[in-house]
Amino acid sequence: MMNENQKHWSKVEYLHETVQNPNIHIKGNTSYYSHAWSGTFEESVVRYLYGDSYSLSQWEPAWPIDQLYIGSHVCFAAEVVIIMGGNNTHRTDWFSLYPFVETIIESYQPKGDTIIKDGAWIGMRAMIMPGVTIGEGAIIASGAVVTKDVAPYTLVAGNPAKPIKTRFDENTTTRLLQLNLYDWEEAKFNALQPYLTANNIDLLEEQSQLFDQTNQPSK
């Protein structure tokens, strides 16, 4: 995590410091939005989620609000868009898609919560549609339109986004998920950072076990 005095090629906005919308849930203090030519995360990234300054002054929803959950160590590139608001009151199973005032309540259909899990990287100008889950360590390529859930440690690209490759073999991915890296206490995460910025799963597991053994609370 950079401090405010370090120079960087873009603005780094740490979400836990700036997000005010109660319907956006940020885990930890490391997830960030990297931008310089657009507005803040709430101003330009998250769309149609009740609870920001605009929606609070304009309307009152008549239905439950889908939530946005963002894990720790999530990296958002510039001009990402996260679409919320369910079906945005456009019923595809009706003859007319138009959101008539007389049937506005019936025209809304929720899509469920949007969940971006720990360690994911969302590329520039990617768009995340409502109600999807992006798995731990997944990569969303620049310009991708995500309409379905993305598996952990998988790279997706295109419109609609499709899997291109997995970052690691299945065995390594399973072992990474079992380690629950992003739920480690800060001291352990910091101590093992040299093994996280590498790709030796055996050594990472070994060092994790060693840390736990040597840092057990005394009885």
Short mmCIF file of C-alpha atoms in Angstrom, two decimals:
data_model
loop_
_atom_site.label_atom_id
_atom_site.label_comp_id
_atom_site.label_asym_id
_atom_site.label_seq_id
_atom_site.Cartn_x
_atom_site.Cartn_y
_atom_site.Cartn_z
CA MET A 1 0.00 0.00 0.00
CA MET A 2 1.53 3.30 -1.10
CA ASN A 3 1.65 6.33 1.15
CA GLU A 4 0.33 9.69 -0.01
CA ASN A 5 3.83 11.09 -0.62
CA GLN A 6 4.83 8.46 -3.19
CA LYS A 7 4.53 9.57 -6.80
CA HIS A 8 2.59 7.38 -9.21
CA TRP A 9 1.59 7.58 -12.87
CA SER A 10 -2.08 7.80 -11.89
CA LYS A 11 -4.21 8.76 -8.93
CA VAL A 12 -4.64 5.95 -6.44
CA GLU A 13 -7.92 6.23 -4.56
CA TYR A 14 -8.22 3.86 -1.62
CA LEU A 15 -11.87 2.94 -1.47
CA HIS A 16 -12.18 2.63 2.30
CA GLU A 17 -11.18 6.30 2.55
CA THR A 18 -13.63 7.71 0.01
CA VAL A 19 -16.71 5.53 -0.42
CA GLN A 20 -19.74 6.86 1.44
CA ASN A 21 -22.58 4.80 -0.04
CA PRO A 22 -23.86 2.40 2.67
CA ASN A 23 -24.75 -0.13 -0.03
CA ILE A 24 -21.09 -0.52 -1.01
CA HIS A 25 -19.18 -2.79 1.37
CA ILE A 26 -15.37 -2.60 1.34
CA LYS A 27 -13.25 -5.27 3.00
CA GLY A 28 -10.06 -3.98 4.59
CA ASN A 29 -8.05 -0.94 3.55
CA THR A 30 -6.15 -2.00 0.42
CA SER A 31 -8.60 -2.02 -2.52
CA TYR A 32 -8.15 0.94 -4.83
CA TYR A 33 -9.31 2.76 -7.96
CA SER A 34 -6.48 3.87 -10.26
CA HIS A 35 -7.44 6.91 -12.33
CA ALA A 36 -6.41 10.43 -13.27
CA TRP A 37 -8.80 11.55 -16.03
CA SER A 38 -12.17 10.57 -14.57
CA GLY A 39 -14.15 11.20 -11.41
CA THR A 40 -13.93 9.27 -8.18
CA PHE A 41 -14.99 5.65 -7.74
CA GLU A 42 -18.49 6.61 -6.63
CA GLU A 43 -18.83 9.38 -9.20
CA SER A 44 -17.80 7.44 -12.30
CA VAL A 45 -17.59 3.70 -11.61
CA VAL A 46 -20.69 2.59 -9.69
CA ARG A 47 -23.91 3.28 -11.60
CA TYR A 48 -27.56 2.95 -10.56
CA LEU A 49 -26.88 2.05 -6.93
CA TYR A 50 -29.16 3.88 -4.54
CA GLY A 51 -27.33 5.56 -1.68
CA ASP A 52 -25.01 8.01 -3.45
CA SER A 53 -25.48 11.76 -3.29
CA TYR A 54 -27.30 11.91 -6.63
CA SER A 55 -29.85 9.17 -6.03
CA LEU A 56 -30.59 10.31 -2.48
CA SER A 57 -31.66 13.70 -3.80
CA GLN A 58 -33.63 12.40 -6.79
CA TRP A 59 -35.73 9.38 -5.87
CA GLU A 60 -36.73 6.82 -3.28
CA PRO A 61 -36.64 3.14 -4.30
CA ALA A 62 -39.70 1.00 -3.77
CA TRP A 63 -37.80 -2.28 -3.72
CA PRO A 64 -34.86 -3.90 -1.86
CA ILE A 65 -31.44 -2.64 -2.97
CA ASP A 66 -28.90 -5.08 -4.38
CA GLN A 67 -25.58 -4.65 -2.56
CA LEU A 68 -22.03 -4.26 -3.89
CA TYR A 69 -19.32 -6.19 -2.03
CA ILE A 70 -15.64 -5.56 -2.74
CA GLY A 71 -12.93 -7.72 -1.20
CA SER A 72 -9.45 -6.72 -0.12
CA HIS A 73 -6.54 -6.06 -2.49
CA VAL A 74 -8.90 -5.47 -5.44
CA CYS A 75 -7.41 -3.32 -8.22
CA PHE A 76 -9.74 -1.20 -10.38
CA ALA A 77 -8.27 0.42 -13.48
CA ALA A 78 -9.50 3.71 -14.91
CA GLU A 79 -13.03 4.05 -16.31
CA VAL A 80 -14.35 0.71 -15.09
CA VAL A 81 -18.15 0.67 -14.87
CA ILE A 82 -20.13 -1.42 -12.39
CA ILE A 83 -23.82 -1.52 -13.31
CA MET A 84 -26.24 -2.04 -10.45
CA GLY A 85 -30.01 -1.55 -10.23
CA GLY A 86 -31.19 -5.01 -11.28
CA ASN A 87 -32.86 -4.91 -14.69
CA ASN A 88 -33.14 -1.10 -14.52
CA THR A 89 -36.93 -1.49 -14.88
CA HIS A 90 -36.75 -2.97 -18.38
CA ARG A 91 -38.72 -6.24 -18.49
CA THR A 92 -37.53 -8.42 -21.35
CA ASP A 93 -40.43 -10.82 -20.81
CA TRP A 94 -42.97 -8.04 -21.51
CA PHE A 95 -43.92 -6.89 -25.00
CA SER A 96 -42.79 -3.36 -24.20
CA LEU A 97 -39.44 -2.67 -22.53
CA TYR A 98 -40.49 0.86 -21.65
CA PRO A 99 -40.61 1.68 -17.90
CA PHE A 100 -44.12 3.14 -17.71
CA VAL A 101 -44.82 5.00 -14.48
CA GLU A 102 -48.06 3.07 -13.99
CA THR A 103 -46.21 -0.26 -13.77
CA ILE A 104 -42.79 0.89 -12.56
CA ILE A 105 -42.90 -1.31 -9.45
CA GLU A 106 -43.76 -4.43 -11.41
CA SER A 107 -41.18 -3.64 -14.08
CA TYR A 108 -38.26 -3.83 -11.66
CA GLN A 109 -36.51 -7.18 -11.20
CA PRO A 110 -33.50 -7.56 -8.90
CA LYS A 111 -30.35 -9.30 -10.12
CA GLY A 112 -28.86 -10.04 -6.72
CA ASP A 113 -25.73 -8.69 -5.07
CA THR A 114 -22.58 -8.00 -7.08
CA ILE A 115 -19.51 -9.51 -5.43
CA ILE A 116 -15.90 -8.84 -6.35
CA LYS A 117 -13.71 -11.11 -4.28
CA ASP A 118 -10.23 -10.58 -2.87
CA GLY A 119 -7.27 -9.95 -5.12
CA ALA A 120 -9.20 -9.44 -8.36
CA TRP A 121 -7.93 -7.04 -11.06
CA ILE A 122 -10.51 -5.19 -13.15
CA GLY A 123 -9.01 -3.78 -16.36
CA MET A 124 -9.57 -0.36 -17.93
CA ARG A 125 -13.07 0.29 -19.27
CA ALA A 126 -14.33 -3.13 -18.29
CA MET A 127 -18.04 -3.28 -17.50
CA ILE A 128 -19.51 -5.50 -14.80
CA MET A 129 -23.21 -6.22 -15.20
CA PRO A 130 -25.57 -6.65 -12.23
CA GLY A 131 -25.59 -9.69 -9.99
CA VAL A 132 -22.29 -11.35 -10.94
CA THR A 133 -19.57 -12.74 -8.71
CA ILE A 134 -15.93 -12.30 -9.67
CA GLY A 135 -13.77 -14.88 -7.99
CA GLU A 136 -10.62 -14.45 -5.95
CA GLY A 137 -7.61 -13.45 -8.01
CA ALA A 138 -9.56 -13.20 -11.26
CA ILE A 139 -8.54 -10.82 -14.05
CA ILE A 140 -11.10 -8.93 -16.13
CA ALA A 141 -9.43 -7.76 -19.34
CA SER A 142 -9.71 -4.17 -20.55
CA GLY A 143 -13.01 -3.54 -22.30
CA ALA A 144 -14.57 -6.83 -21.21
CA VAL A 145 -18.30 -6.96 -20.48
CA VAL A 146 -18.90 -9.38 -17.61
CA THR A 147 -22.38 -10.93 -17.71
CA LYS A 148 -21.70 -14.17 -15.82
CA ASP A 149 -19.77 -15.27 -12.75
CA VAL A 150 -15.99 -15.50 -13.15
CA ALA A 151 -14.11 -18.40 -11.57
CA PRO A 152 -11.20 -17.73 -9.19
CA TYR A 153 -7.79 -17.06 -10.75
CA THR A 154 -9.27 -16.95 -14.26
CA LEU A 155 -8.69 -14.36 -16.99
CA VAL A 156 -11.78 -13.37 -18.98
CA ALA A 157 -12.03 -11.06 -21.99
CA GLY A 158 -14.45 -9.96 -24.69
CA ASN A 159 -18.13 -9.03 -25.00
CA PRO A 160 -19.64 -11.00 -23.44
CA ALA A 161 -16.59 -11.91 -21.36
CA LYS A 162 -15.41 -15.50 -21.73
CA PRO A 163 -12.58 -17.43 -20.05
CA ILE A 164 -9.30 -17.09 -21.91
CA LYS A 165 -7.03 -18.95 -19.53
CA THR A 166 -6.49 -19.80 -15.89
CA ARG A 167 -3.63 -18.16 -14.06
CA PHE A 168 -2.48 -21.41 -12.47
CA ASP A 169 -3.17 -25.13 -12.78
CA GLU A 170 -6.19 -26.54 -10.95
CA ASN A 171 -4.15 -28.00 -8.11
CA THR A 172 -2.39 -24.71 -7.39
CA THR A 173 -5.65 -22.76 -7.52
CA THR A 174 -7.29 -25.16 -5.06
CA ARG A 175 -4.38 -24.84 -2.67
CA LEU A 176 -4.39 -21.05 -2.94
CA LEU A 177 -8.08 -20.90 -2.09
CA GLN A 178 -7.55 -23.21 0.87
CA LEU A 179 -4.90 -20.88 2.27
CA ASN A 180 -7.45 -18.05 2.64
CA LEU A 181 -4.66 -15.56 1.99
CA TYR A 182 -6.81 -12.49 2.27
CA ASP A 183 -8.20 -13.45 5.66
CA TRP A 184 -4.77 -13.67 7.24
CA GLU A 185 -3.98 -11.25 10.02
CA GLU A 186 -1.99 -8.25 8.85
CA ALA A 187 1.22 -9.39 10.55
CA LYS A 188 1.19 -12.72 8.74
CA PHE A 189 0.28 -11.19 5.39
CA ASN A 190 3.11 -8.67 5.64
CA ALA A 191 5.63 -11.24 6.81
CA LEU A 192 4.82 -13.61 3.95
CA GLN A 193 4.58 -10.94 1.25
CA PRO A 194 7.86 -12.10 -0.39
CA TYR A 195 6.23 -15.51 -0.95
CA LEU A 196 3.00 -13.93 -2.23
CA THR A 197 4.93 -12.00 -4.86
CA ALA A 198 6.26 -15.26 -6.29
CA ASN A 199 4.75 -18.47 -7.66
CA ASN A 200 6.05 -21.35 -5.53
CA ILE A 201 2.94 -22.81 -3.87
CA ASP A 202 4.93 -25.40 -1.90
CA LEU A 203 7.09 -22.71 -0.34
CA LEU A 204 4.09 -20.48 0.38
CA GLU A 205 2.30 -23.31 2.20
CA GLU A 206 5.47 -24.17 4.10
CA GLN A 207 6.01 -20.59 5.22
CA SER A 208 2.36 -20.23 6.19
CA GLN A 209 2.56 -23.29 8.42
CA LEU A 210 5.86 -22.12 9.89
CA PHE A 211 4.44 -18.71 10.71
CA ASP A 212 1.43 -20.26 12.42
CA GLN A 213 3.61 -22.62 14.44
CA THR A 214 6.00 -19.93 15.60
CA ASN A 215 3.32 -17.39 16.39
CA GLN A 216 0.95 -19.50 18.45
CA PRO A 217 -0.24 -17.68 21.55
CA SER A 218 1.53 -18.89 24.69
CA LYS A 219 -0.57 -20.91 27.09
#
